[in-house]
CSV table of C-alpha atoms in Angstrom, one decimal:
chain,number,residue,atom,x,y,z
A,1,MET,CA,19.4,5.2,26.5
A,2,ASN,CA,18.0,8.5,24.9
A,3,GLN,CA,15.0,8.7,27.6
A,4,ASN,CA,13.3,11.5,25.6
A,5,ASN,CA,13.6,9.9,22.0
A,6,VAL,CA,15.5,12.9,20.7
A,7,PHE,CA,18.1,12.8,17.9
A,8,SER,CA,20.1,15.8,17.1
A,9,GLY,CA,23.5,16.9,15.6
A,10,LYS,CA,25.4,15.5,13.0
A,11,ASN,CA,25.0,12.2,13.9
A,12,SER,CA,21.3,12.2,14.6
A,13,LEU,CA,20.1,9.8,12.1
A,14,LEU,CA,22.9,7.6,12.9
A,15,ASP,CA,21.7,7.5,16.3
A,16,TYR,CA,18.2,7.2,15.3
A,17,TYR,CA,19.2,3.7,13.6
A,18,ASN,CA,21.3,2.5,16.9
A,19,PRO,CA,19.3,0.1,18.9
A,20,ASP,CA,21.6,1.3,21.7
A,21,LYS,CA,20.1,4.6,21.6
A,22,ASN,CA,16.8,3.6,21.4
A,23,PRO,CA,14.3,2.0,24.0
A,24,PRO,CA,13.4,-1.8,23.3
A,25,THR,CA,10.9,-2.6,20.5
A,26,PRO,CA,7.6,-3.5,22.2
A,27,LEU,CA,6.5,-6.6,23.6
A,28,VAL,CA,3.1,-7.3,23.5
A,29,GLU,CA,0.5,-9.9,24.7
A,30,ILE,CA,-1.7,-11.7,22.5
A,31,PRO,CA,-4.6,-11.7,25.0
A,32,GLU,CA,-6.8,-14.7,23.9
A,33,HIS,CA,-5.5,-17.6,22.0
A,34,PRO,CA,-5.9,-21.2,21.5
A,35,PHE,CA,-3.8,-22.2,24.2
A,36,SER,CA,-4.9,-19.7,27.2
A,37,ALA,CA,-6.4,-22.3,29.2
A,38,ASP,CA,-3.2,-24.1,29.3
A,39,GLY,CA,-1.5,-21.1,31.2
A,40,VAL,CA,0.5,-20.3,27.6
A,41,ARG,CA,1.2,-16.5,27.5
A,42,ILE,CA,2.1,-15.7,24.2
A,43,TYR,CA,4.3,-12.5,23.3
A,44,ALA,CA,4.5,-10.5,19.8
A,45,LYS,CA,8.2,-9.1,19.5
A,46,LEU,CA,7.1,-6.0,17.2
A,47,MET,CA,10.6,-5.3,15.1
A,48,SER,CA,8.6,-3.6,13.0
A,49,PHE,CA,8.9,-0.6,15.5
A,50,LEU,CA,12.9,0.1,14.7
A,51,PRO,CA,13.1,3.0,12.4
A,52,ALA,CA,12.9,0.8,9.2
A,53,THR,CA,10.0,-0.5,10.2
A,54,ASN,CA,11.9,-4.1,9.9
A,55,ILE,CA,13.9,-6.6,11.7
A,56,LYS,CA,16.6,-6.6,8.7
A,57,SER,CA,18.0,-3.4,9.6
A,58,LEU,CA,19.6,-4.9,12.6
A,59,PRO,CA,21.7,-7.1,10.2
A,60,ALA,CA,22.1,-4.6,7.7
A,61,LEU,CA,23.5,-2.0,10.8
A,62,ASN,CA,25.5,-4.7,12.0
A,63,MET,CA,27.3,-5.9,8.8
A,64,LEU,CA,27.9,-2.3,7.7
A,65,GLN,CA,29.6,-1.4,10.7
A,66,ASP,CA,31.7,-4.5,11.2
A,67,ALA,CA,33.0,-3.6,7.4
A,68,GLN,CA,33.6,-0.1,8.5
A,69,GLU,CA,35.5,-0.9,11.4
A,70,ASP,CA,38.0,-3.6,9.2
A,71,GLY,CA,38.4,-1.2,5.7
A,72,ARG,CA,36.4,-2.9,3.8
A,73,LEU,CA,33.6,-0.4,3.7
A,74,ASN,CA,35.7,3.1,3.6
A,75,SER,CA,35.1,7.0,1.9
A,76,LYS,CA,36.3,5.3,-1.5
A,77,THR,CA,33.1,2.8,-1.7
A,78,LYS,CA,30.9,3.8,-4.3
A,79,GLU,CA,28.7,0.9,-4.5
A,80,VAL,CA,26.9,-1.6,-1.9
A,81,ILE,CA,25.6,-4.9,-3.8
A,82,GLU,CA,22.9,-7.7,-2.2
A,83,TYR,CA,20.9,-9.8,-3.7
A,84,SER,CA,17.7,-8.9,-1.9
A,85,SER,CA,14.6,-7.8,-3.1
A,86,GLY,CA,13.2,-6.9,0.2
A,87,ASN,CA,13.8,-5.4,3.9
A,88,THR,CA,17.3,-6.2,4.0
A,89,VAL,CA,18.2,-4.2,1.1
A,90,ILE,CA,15.9,-1.5,1.6
A,91,SER,CA,17.6,-1.1,4.9
A,92,LEU,CA,20.9,-1.0,3.3
A,93,ALA,CA,19.8,1.5,1.2
A,94,ILE,CA,18.7,3.9,3.8
A,95,LEU,CA,21.5,3.2,6.1
A,96,GLY,CA,24.1,3.3,2.9
A,97,ARG,CA,22.8,6.9,2.4
A,98,ILE,CA,23.0,8.0,5.8
A,99,MET,CA,26.9,6.5,5.6
A,100,GLY,CA,27.4,8.5,2.6
A,101,ILE,CA,27.6,5.7,0.0
A,102,PRO,CA,26.6,6.7,-3.3
A,103,ASN,CA,24.6,3.9,-4.9
A,104,VAL,CA,23.0,0.6,-3.3
A,105,ARG,CA,22.3,-2.0,-5.7
A,106,ALA,CA,19.6,-4.8,-5.4
A,107,LEU,CA,20.0,-7.8,-7.6
A,108,ILE,CA,16.7,-9.3,-7.5
A,109,SER,CA,14.6,-12.2,-9.4
A,110,ASN,CA,12.5,-11.5,-12.5
A,111,LYS,CA,9.8,-12.8,-10.6
A,112,THR,CA,9.4,-10.3,-7.9
A,113,THR,CA,6.0,-8.5,-7.7
A,114,ASP,CA,5.8,-5.1,-9.3
A,115,GLU,CA,4.3,-3.4,-6.0
A,116,LYS,CA,7.6,-4.6,-4.8
A,117,ILE,CA,9.9,-3.1,-7.5
A,118,LYS,CA,8.2,0.3,-7.2
A,119,LEU,CA,9.1,-0.1,-3.2
A,120,LEU,CA,12.4,-0.7,-4.1
A,121,ARG,CA,12.4,2.3,-6.6
A,122,PHE,CA,10.8,4.5,-4.0
A,123,PHE,CA,14.1,4.0,-1.7
A,124,GLY,CA,16.5,4.6,-4.3
A,125,LEU,CA,18.0,1.2,-5.3
A,126,ASP,CA,19.6,0.4,-8.3
A,127,LEU,CA,18.0,-3.0,-9.7
A,128,THR,CA,19.2,-5.5,-11.6
A,129,LEU,CA,16.8,-8.4,-12.5
A,130,TYR,CA,17.8,-12.4,-12.6
A,131,PRO,CA,16.0,-15.2,-14.1
A,132,GLY,CA,15.5,-18.6,-12.3
A,133,PRO,CA,14.4,-19.5,-8.9
A,134,SER,CA,13.5,-16.9,-6.8
A,135,GLN,CA,15.4,-17.8,-3.7
A,136,PRO,CA,18.6,-19.3,-5.2
A,137,GLN,CA,20.9,-21.5,-3.1
A,138,PRO,CA,23.3,-19.3,-2.0
A,139,PHE,CA,26.3,-21.1,-3.9
A,140,ASP,CA,24.2,-21.8,-6.8
A,141,PRO,CA,26.8,-20.5,-9.7
A,142,LEU,CA,23.9,-19.6,-12.0
A,143,GLY,CA,22.0,-17.6,-8.9
A,144,GLY,CA,22.2,-13.9,-8.0
A,145,ILE,CA,23.8,-14.4,-4.7
A,146,ARG,CA,26.8,-16.2,-5.7
A,147,ASP,CA,26.6,-13.1,-8.4
A,148,ALA,CA,26.3,-10.5,-6.0
A,149,VAL,CA,29.6,-12.0,-4.4
A,150,GLU,CA,31.9,-11.8,-7.6
A,151,LEU,CA,30.7,-8.5,-8.4
A,152,GLY,CA,31.4,-7.3,-4.6
A,153,LYS,CA,34.9,-8.2,-5.4
A,154,GLN,CA,35.2,-5.1,-7.7
A,155,PRO,CA,37.4,-1.9,-6.6
A,156,ASP,CA,35.6,0.5,-4.4
A,157,THR,CA,32.4,-2.2,-4.1
A,158,PHE,CA,31.1,-3.7,-1.1
A,159,THR,CA,28.9,-6.9,-0.9
A,160,PRO,CA,27.5,-7.7,2.5
A,161,ASN,CA,26.5,-11.1,1.7
A,162,GLN,CA,23.5,-11.4,4.3
A,163,TYR,CA,23.8,-15.1,3.5
A,164,ASP,CA,27.2,-15.9,4.3
A,165,ASN,CA,27.9,-13.1,6.7
A,166,ASP,CA,28.3,-13.8,10.8
A,167,MET,CA,27.2,-10.5,11.5
A,168,ASN,CA,23.9,-11.5,10.4
A,169,TYR,CA,22.9,-13.5,13.2
A,170,ARG,CA,25.6,-11.9,15.6
A,171,ALA,CA,23.3,-8.7,15.1
A,172,HIS,CA,20.4,-10.5,16.9
A,173,MET,CA,22.9,-11.9,19.7
A,174,ARG,CA,23.8,-8.4,20.0
A,175,TRP,CA,20.1,-6.4,20.0
A,176,THR,CA,17.1,-8.9,19.7
A,177,GLY,CA,18.1,-11.4,22.2
A,178,PRO,CA,19.3,-9.3,24.7
A,179,GLN,CA,15.8,-7.2,24.4
A,180,ILE,CA,14.0,-10.5,25.2
A,181,ILE,CA,15.8,-11.3,28.0
A,182,GLN,CA,15.3,-7.7,29.4
A,183,GLN,CA,11.5,-8.0,29.0
A,184,LEU,CA,10.9,-11.3,29.6
A,185,PRO,CA,13.7,-12.7,31.4
A,186,ASP,CA,11.3,-16.1,32.0
A,187,ILE,CA,10.8,-17.0,28.6
A,188,SER,CA,10.3,-20.4,27.7
A,189,ALA,CA,9.8,-20.4,23.7
A,190,LEU,CA,10.8,-18.7,21.0
A,191,ALA,CA,9.3,-19.1,17.5
A,192,CYS,CA,10.8,-17.2,14.5
A,193,ALA,CA,10.2,-17.7,10.7
A,194,VAL,CA,13.5,-18.6,8.8
A,195,GLY,CA,14.6,-17.1,6.0
A,196,THR,CA,18.6,-16.4,6.1
A,197,SER,CA,18.3,-18.0,9.8
A,198,GLY,CA,19.7,-15.0,11.2
A,199,SER,CA,17.3,-13.7,13.3
A,200,MET,CA,16.4,-17.4,14.8
A,201,THR,CA,20.0,-18.5,15.4
A,202,GLY,CA,21.6,-15.1,16.9
A,203,THR,CA,18.4,-14.5,19.1
A,204,GLY,CA,17.9,-18.4,19.7
A,205,LEU,CA,21.7,-18.7,20.5
A,206,TYR,CA,21.4,-15.5,22.9
A,207,LEU,CA,18.6,-16.9,24.5
A,208,LYS,CA,20.1,-20.4,25.4
A,209,GLN,CA,23.2,-18.9,26.7
A,210,GLN,CA,21.1,-16.7,29.0
A,211,LYS,CA,18.2,-19.0,29.6
A,212,PRO,CA,19.2,-22.8,29.1
A,213,GLY,CA,16.0,-24.8,28.3
A,214,THR,CA,14.5,-22.3,26.4
A,215,VAL,CA,13.0,-23.7,23.2
A,216,ILE,CA,13.7,-22.4,19.8
A,217,VAL,CA,11.0,-22.9,17.1
A,218,GLY,CA,12.1,-22.5,13.5
A,219,VAL,CA,9.4,-22.1,11.2
A,220,CYS,CA,9.7,-22.5,7.3
A,221,THR,CA,7.5,-22.2,4.3
A,222,ALA,CA,6.0,-25.7,3.6
A,223,GLN,CA,7.8,-27.3,0.6
A,224,GLY,CA,6.9,-25.7,-2.9
A,225,ASP,CA,5.0,-23.0,-0.9
A,226,ARG,CA,6.3,-19.3,-0.7
A,227,VAL,CA,6.0,-16.5,2.0
A,228,PRO,CA,8.0,-13.8,1.3
A,229,GLY,CA,11.2,-13.8,3.4
A,230,PRO,CA,11.2,-17.2,4.9
A,231,ARG,CA,12.7,-20.4,3.0
A,232,THR,CA,11.6,-24.2,2.8
A,233,LEU,CA,13.3,-26.4,4.8
A,234,GLU,CA,15.0,-27.7,2.0
A,235,LEU,CA,16.5,-24.5,1.1
A,236,LEU,CA,17.6,-24.1,4.4
A,237,GLN,CA,19.8,-26.9,4.5
A,238,PRO,CA,22.6,-25.3,2.8
A,239,VAL,CA,22.8,-22.3,4.9
A,240,GLU,CA,26.2,-22.5,7.0
A,241,PHE,CA,25.2,-20.2,9.9
A,242,PRO,CA,25.0,-22.3,13.3
A,243,TRP,CA,21.3,-22.7,12.9
A,244,ARG,CA,21.1,-26.3,14.2
A,245,GLU,CA,22.9,-25.3,17.5
A,246,SER,CA,20.0,-22.7,17.5
A,247,ALA,CA,16.6,-24.7,16.4
A,248,ASP,CA,15.1,-27.3,18.8
A,249,CYS,CA,12.6,-28.3,15.9
A,250,VAL,CA,11.1,-26.8,12.7
A,251,GLU,CA,7.6,-26.3,11.9
A,252,GLU,CA,6.3,-26.1,8.4
A,253,ILE,CA,3.5,-23.9,7.3
A,254,ALA,CA,1.7,-23.1,4.1
A,255,SER,CA,1.1,-19.8,2.9
A,256,PRO,CA,-2.6,-19.2,3.1
A,257,GLU,CA,-2.4,-20.1,6.9
A,258,SER,CA,0.6,-17.9,7.2
A,259,PHE,CA,-1.4,-14.7,5.3
A,260,ALA,CA,-4.7,-15.4,7.3
A,261,MET,CA,-3.0,-15.1,10.8
A,262,ALA,CA,-0.9,-12.4,9.8
A,263,MET,CA,-4.4,-10.4,8.8
A,264,ASP,CA,-5.9,-11.5,12.1
A,265,LEU,CA,-3.3,-10.0,14.3
A,266,CYS,CA,-3.8,-7.1,11.9
A,267,ARG,CA,-7.1,-6.6,12.7
A,268,MET,CA,-6.3,-7.3,16.5
A,269,GLY,CA,-3.8,-4.3,16.6
A,270,ILE,CA,-0.6,-6.2,16.0
A,271,LEU,CA,0.3,-4.8,12.7
A,272,CYS,CA,2.7,-7.3,10.8
A,273,GLY,CA,3.8,-9.0,7.7
A,274,PRO,CA,3.0,-12.3,6.5
A,275,SER,CA,6.3,-14.1,7.7
A,276,SER,CA,4.9,-13.2,11.5
A,277,GLY,CA,1.4,-14.8,10.8
A,278,LEU,CA,3.7,-17.7,9.6
A,279,ALA,CA,5.8,-17.6,12.9
A,280,LEU,CA,2.6,-17.3,15.1
A,281,CYS,CA,1.3,-20.5,12.9
A,282,GLY,CA,4.4,-22.3,13.7
A,283,LEU,CA,4.0,-21.9,17.4
A,284,TYR,CA,0.4,-23.0,17.5
A,285,SER,CA,1.6,-25.9,15.6
A,286,PHE,CA,4.7,-26.7,18.0
A,287,LEU,CA,2.3,-26.0,20.9
A,288,LYS,CA,-0.7,-28.1,19.7
A,289,ARG,CA,2.2,-31.0,19.3
A,290,MET,CA,3.8,-30.8,22.7
A,291,LYS,CA,0.1,-31.0,24.2
A,292,GLU,CA,-0.8,-34.0,22.2
A,293,GLU,CA,2.2,-36.0,23.4
A,294,GLY,CA,1.4,-34.5,27.1
A,295,LYS,CA,4.8,-32.8,26.8
A,296,LEU,CA,3.5,-29.1,27.5
A,297,ASP,CA,4.6,-28.9,31.5
A,298,SER,CA,7.7,-29.3,30.7
A,299,LEU,CA,7.5,-25.8,29.4
A,300,ARG,CA,6.1,-24.3,32.4
A,301,ASN,CA,7.8,-22.3,34.9
A,302,ASP,CA,8.3,-21.7,38.4
A,303,GLN,CA,4.6,-19.7,38.3
A,304,GLY,CA,3.4,-22.6,36.2
A,305,GLU,CA,3.0,-20.7,33.2
A,306,ILE,CA,4.5,-21.0,29.7
A,307,PRO,CA,5.8,-17.5,28.6
A,308,ALA,CA,6.1,-17.4,24.6
A,309,VAL,CA,7.4,-14.9,22.3
A,310,PHE,CA,7.2,-14.9,18.2
A,311,LEU,CA,8.9,-12.4,16.1
A,312,CYS,CA,6.9,-9.6,14.1
A,313,MET,CA,9.4,-9.0,11.3
A,314,ASP,CA,7.7,-6.3,9.7
A,315,GLY,CA,4.4,-4.7,8.8
A,316,PRO,CA,1.7,-5.6,6.6
A,317,LEU,CA,1.4,-2.8,3.6
A,318,GLN,CA,3.9,-3.8,1.3
A,319,TYR,CA,2.7,-6.9,0.7
A,320,MET,CA,-1.2,-6.3,0.1
A,321,SER,CA,-1.1,-7.7,-3.2
A,322,GLU,CA,0.2,-10.8,-2.0
A,323,PHE,CA,-2.5,-10.9,0.7
A,324,PHE,CA,-5.5,-10.5,-1.5
A,325,ASP,CA,-3.8,-13.2,-3.7
A,326,LYS,CA,-3.8,-15.4,-0.5
A,327,ILE,CA,-6.9,-14.6,1.6
A,328,PRO,CA,-10.1,-16.5,0.6
A,329,GLU,CA,-12.8,-13.9,-0.2
A,330,SER,CA,-14.9,-15.7,2.4
A,331,LEU,CA,-12.5,-13.9,5.3
A,332,LEU,CA,-13.0,-10.4,3.7
A,333,LYS,CA,-16.4,-8.3,3.8
A,334,PRO,CA,-18.0,-7.4,0.7
A,335,ILE,CA,-17.8,-4.2,-1.0
A,336,ARG,CA,-21.3,-2.7,-1.0
A,337,ASN,CA,-21.8,-0.9,-4.4
A,338,SER,CA,-19.2,-2.4,-6.0
A,339,GLU,CA,-20.2,-1.8,-9.3
A,340,LEU,CA,-18.9,1.8,-8.9
A,341,LEU,CA,-15.1,0.7,-9.0
A,342,THR,CA,-15.2,0.9,-12.9
A,343,VAL,CA,-17.2,4.0,-13.5
A,344,ASP,CA,-17.1,7.8,-12.6
A,345,THR,CA,-13.5,7.8,-12.5
A,346,TYR,CA,-12.4,11.1,-12.7
A,347,PRO,CA,-11.9,13.6,-10.6
A,348,TYR,CA,-13.7,16.4,-9.0
A,349,LEU,CA,-13.3,19.9,-7.9
A,350,PRO,CA,-15.8,22.2,-6.1
A,351,ALA,CA,-14.9,24.9,-8.4
A,352,TRP,CA,-16.3,23.0,-11.6
A,353,GLU,CA,-19.7,23.1,-9.8
A,354,ILE,CA,-21.6,26.7,-10.5
A,355,SER,CA,-24.7,28.3,-9.0
A,356,PRO,CA,-27.4,29.7,-11.3
A,357,GLU,CA,-26.3,32.8,-10.4
A,358,GLN,CA,-22.7,32.4,-11.7
A,359,ALA,CA,-23.8,30.7,-14.6
A,360,ASP,CA,-26.2,34.0,-15.6
A,361,GLU,CA,-23.1,36.2,-15.0
A,362,ILE,CA,-21.3,34.3,-17.7
A,363,LEU,CA,-23.5,34.5,-20.0
A,364,LEU,CA,-23.9,38.1,-19.5
A,365,GLY,CA,-20.3,38.2,-20.0
A,366,SER,CA,-18.5,38.4,-16.9
A,367,PRO,CA,-15.4,35.9,-16.2
A,368,SER,CA,-15.7,32.0,-15.2
A,369,PRO,CA,-14.4,30.9,-12.3
A,370,GLU,CA,-11.1,30.3,-14.2
A,371,SER,CA,-11.3,34.0,-15.7
A,372,THR,CA,-11.6,33.5,-19.0
A,373,ARG,CA,-13.8,34.7,-21.8
A,374,LEU,CA,-14.3,32.0,-24.2
A,375,PRO,CA,-17.4,31.2,-26.7
A,376,ILE,CA,-19.8,29.2,-24.7
A,377,VAL,CA,-21.3,26.2,-26.0
A,378,ILE,CA,-24.2,24.6,-23.3
A,379,ILE,CA,-24.7,20.7,-23.3
A,380,ASP,CA,-28.3,20.1,-22.7
A,381,ILE,CA,-28.7,16.2,-21.5
A,382,ARG,CA,-31.9,16.0,-21.8
A,383,ARG,CA,-34.1,13.4,-23.5
A,384,ARG,CA,-34.1,14.6,-27.1
A,385,SER,CA,-38.1,14.8,-27.4
A,386,ASP,CA,-37.6,17.2,-24.0
A,387,SER,CA,-34.9,19.3,-25.9
A,388,THR,CA,-37.1,19.8,-28.9
A,389,THR,CA,-40.7,20.3,-27.5
A,390,LEU,CA,-39.3,22.3,-24.5
A,391,PRO,CA,-35.9,24.1,-26.0
A,392,LEU,CA,-33.9,25.4,-23.7
A,393,THR,CA,-33.2,29.1,-24.9
A,394,ILE,CA,-31.1,32.0,-24.5
A,395,ARG,CA,-32.5,35.4,-23.8
A,396,GLN,CA,-30.5,37.8,-26.0
A,397,ARG,CA,-29.1,40.8,-23.8
A,398,SER,CA,-27.8,44.2,-25.3
A,399,GLY,CA,-24.1,45.2,-24.6
A,400,THR,CA,-23.1,41.9,-23.7
A,401,SER,CA,-20.3,40.0,-25.2
A,402,SER,CA,-20.9,36.4,-24.8
A,403,THR,CA,-22.3,34.4,-27.5
A,404,ALA,CA,-23.5,30.7,-26.7
A,405,SER,CA,-24.5,27.6,-28.6
A,406,ILE,CA,-26.3,24.3,-27.7
A,407,LEU,CA,-25.7,20.9,-28.1
A,408,ASP,CA,-28.3,18.4,-27.0
A,409,LEU,CA,-27.1,14.9,-25.5
A,410,ASP,CA,-29.7,12.3,-25.2
A,411,ILE,CA,-28.4,9.5,-23.0
A,412,GLY,CA,-32.0,8.3,-22.5
A,413,ALA,CA,-32.2,10.0,-19.1
A,414,TYR,CA,-35.7,10.8,-17.9
A,415,PRO,CA,-36.7,13.5,-15.6
A,416,THR,CA,-37.9,11.1,-12.9
A,417,ASP,CA,-34.5,8.7,-12.7
A,418,PRO,CA,-32.8,8.9,-9.6
A,419,ASN,CA,-29.9,11.2,-8.7
A,420,PRO,CA,-26.9,9.1,-10.0
A,421,PHE,CA,-25.0,10.2,-6.8
A,422,LEU,CA,-27.4,8.4,-4.7
A,423,ASP,CA,-28.5,5.3,-7.1
A,424,PRO,CA,-25.3,3.2,-8.0
A,425,SER,CA,-27.5,1.6,-11.0
A,426,THR,CA,-28.1,5.0,-12.2
A,427,MET,CA,-24.7,6.1,-12.1
A,428,VAL,CA,-23.3,3.0,-14.0
A,429,SER,CA,-25.8,3.7,-17.0
A,430,GLN,CA,-25.3,7.2,-16.9
A,431,TRP,CA,-21.8,7.6,-16.7
A,432,ASN,CA,-20.9,4.9,-18.9
A,433,ALA,CA,-23.2,6.4,-21.6
A,434,LEU,CA,-21.8,10.0,-20.6
A,435,ASP,CA,-18.1,8.3,-21.5
A,436,LYS,CA,-18.9,7.0,-24.5
A,437,ARG,CA,-19.9,10.2,-26.2
A,438,LEU,CA,-17.8,12.7,-24.0
A,439,HIS,CA,-14.6,11.2,-23.4
A,440,ASN,CA,-13.7,10.8,-27.6
A,441,PRO,CA,-12.4,13.7,-28.8
A,442,ALA,CA,-13.3,12.8,-32.4
A,443,ASP,CA,-16.7,12.3,-31.4
A,444,PRO,CA,-18.7,13.6,-34.5
A,445,VAL,CA,-21.3,15.9,-32.2
A,446,PHE,CA,-18.5,16.8,-29.0
A,447,GLY,CA,-15.2,16.2,-30.4
A,448,ASP,CA,-12.3,18.7,-30.2
A,449,HIS,CA,-13.8,20.2,-33.3
A,450,LYS,CA,-16.6,21.6,-31.6
A,451,LEU,CA,-15.6,22.1,-28.1
A,452,LYS,CA,-11.6,22.8,-28.0
A,453,GLY,CA,-11.1,26.7,-27.2
A,454,LYS,CA,-14.9,26.7,-25.8
A,455,MET,CA,-16.2,27.0,-22.2
A,456,VAL,CA,-18.4,23.8,-21.7
A,457,ILE,CA,-21.6,24.3,-19.3
A,458,CYS,CA,-23.4,20.9,-19.1
A,459,VAL,CA,-27.2,21.3,-17.6
A,460,CYS,CA,-29.7,18.5,-17.2
A,461,TYR,CA,-33.1,18.0,-15.4
A,462,SER,CA,-32.0,18.5,-11.7
A,463,GLY,CA,-27.9,18.4,-11.7
A,464,GLY,CA,-27.0,15.2,-11.2
A,465,THR,CA,-26.4,13.9,-14.4
A,466,ALA,CA,-24.7,17.0,-15.6
A,467,ARG,CA,-22.4,16.7,-12.3
A,468,ALA,CA,-21.0,13.4,-13.4
A,469,ALA,CA,-20.8,14.5,-17.3
A,470,ALA,CA,-18.4,17.9,-16.3
A,471,PRO,CA,-15.4,15.8,-15.0
A,472,ILE,CA,-15.3,13.5,-18.5
A,473,LEU,CA,-15.0,16.6,-20.2
A,474,ARG,CA,-12.5,18.0,-17.9
A,475,HIS,CA,-10.3,15.1,-18.0
A,476,ARG,CA,-10.1,16.0,-22.0
A,477,GLY,CA,-8.7,19.4,-20.8
A,478,LEU,CA,-12.1,21.3,-21.5
A,479,GLU,CA,-13.2,23.9,-19.1
A,480,THR,CA,-16.2,22.4,-18.2
A,481,TYR,CA,-18.8,23.4,-15.4
A,482,ASN,CA,-22.0,22.2,-14.3
A,483,VAL,CA,-24.9,24.3,-12.9
A,484,ILE,CA,-26.0,23.1,-9.3
A,485,GLY,CA,-29.7,22.0,-9.3
A,486,GLY,CA,-30.0,21.7,-13.0
A,487,LEU,CA,-32.3,23.4,-15.1
A,488,GLU,CA,-34.8,23.3,-12.8
A,489,GLU,CA,-32.9,25.7,-10.3
A,490,TRP,CA,-31.5,27.6,-12.9
A,491,CYS,CA,-34.6,28.4,-15.2
A,492,ARG,CA,-36.5,29.4,-11.7
A,493,SER,CA,-34.4,32.3,-10.8
A,494,SER,CA,-32.7,33.0,-14.2
A,495,ARG,CA,-32.5,36.3,-15.9
A,496,VAL,CA,-30.8,34.8,-19.3
A,497,ILE,CA,-32.1,31.6,-20.2
A,498,GLY,CA,-35.5,29.6,-20.1
A,499,ILE,CA,-37.2,26.3,-21.4
A,500,GLY,CA,-40.1,26.3,-24.0
A,501,ARG,CA,-40.8,28.9,-27.2
A,502,ASN,CA,-42.5,32.0,-25.6
A,503,GLN,CA,-39.5,33.7,-23.9
A,504,SER,CA,-41.7,36.9,-22.7
A,505,ASN,CA,-43.2,34.6,-19.9
A,506,VAL,CA,-41.2,31.6,-20.0
A,507,LYS,CA,-40.5,31.7,-16.1
A,508,ASP,CA,-44.7,31.7,-15.6
A,509,SER,CA,-45.3,29.1,-17.8
A,510,PRO,CA,-46.7,25.8,-16.8
A,511,VAL,CA,-44.7,23.9,-18.9
A,512,LEU,CA,-41.4,24.8,-16.8
A,513,ALA,CA,-43.5,23.5,-13.5
A,514,LYS,CA,-43.4,20.0,-15.1
A,515,LEU,CA,-39.4,19.9,-14.9
């Protein structure tokens, strides 16, 4: 085994994905659970610690290796095809690229979530959509599974067919089962979500060989329900793997409970997807029934304990949209200031905020932070009554090349309004008003015919409103700045601008002090 976990050389990636050259994935005990007082010790087998972060990478690797050995997969193979929208085909894509296969094609249901489709495309998969059931029967002549088999008969094409390939479940006899026996030799029970049944069948058969009496609990999705990966018991019936020889019982669990349990495990620190929650719910259901029937003691080892394992197939992140479809709001903490989710939506950059001194220099003819010398437009975001009685004026300086014009924008803001960045309701009202006028390139006052090709400086009473305005104009592609501290700070130190009509003593005017 590679004790230092370093993978080098031409075969580094193949070695990295080879479980024989890695330590076992972690087996982590759940410290507290409903059956702790009964001597039950429950462990999560974290298959998400595999390099592809999911358990399906094991059968994917086993099926590809087996096909290489008998020549079905060779240097002439141009494409691998599989009906899968999840971990199996993602693992095939990763391993296929490592093995030099030019293309991996995923046949998927047209009901696959947008989130999952993006994930598949992210991994470079070639996608073909199919109508009908999202989980077709393996031998349905109108289904994508059957079509994948037919397409795999074409020259230079290979279909692993996880639904009918013994190397699926044998991967878990080769790796998953031996790891569990090595880590927990006295295991009493294993619970596993059941999709193709490969994980449960292979792991269960191996455990029964090594420790007869180990109880294998298969866990299916409740009839008419859906959890990504696992199948209903009805859809499991036609599967020809020897799952019946492995499973001692099958529990059926609804999706809301599965997702809620997976979320609880994640919050506990066991990061896992919904099928892992399904497996633990199934284990709880089995243990509860055994306890009610007075049979729990039949599972105890010589130490009087009941060591049980459930398989965690993958992580939670690819299922976020489905989690939030299934999880009741009561299990989620509220979002504070949620009204901000639909406003102030454009990015900010520190370079767009300029000091009063920088603003002065720009008006005096110095380049802006972006080294441009454009005609200047100042947007004065005060109430019209203030901009009329206390107009913003620019002192003319001889020898300067800058020219500036002033546009008034009254959005109903008062000088006594809270800073919008400190008060959500103010941000909502001010930003909506700003966006209505400034976002529109055809606005009669602030449209492109007035602002395009100009440098825009936004000012307001104390700086907050102008700071919210600048990104809206930046989103239109206009070079825009806001003055830090607003007119209060700018006028206090400026050599160029003032408020009021008497330009000779504007900075000393009692009118200015009212701002």
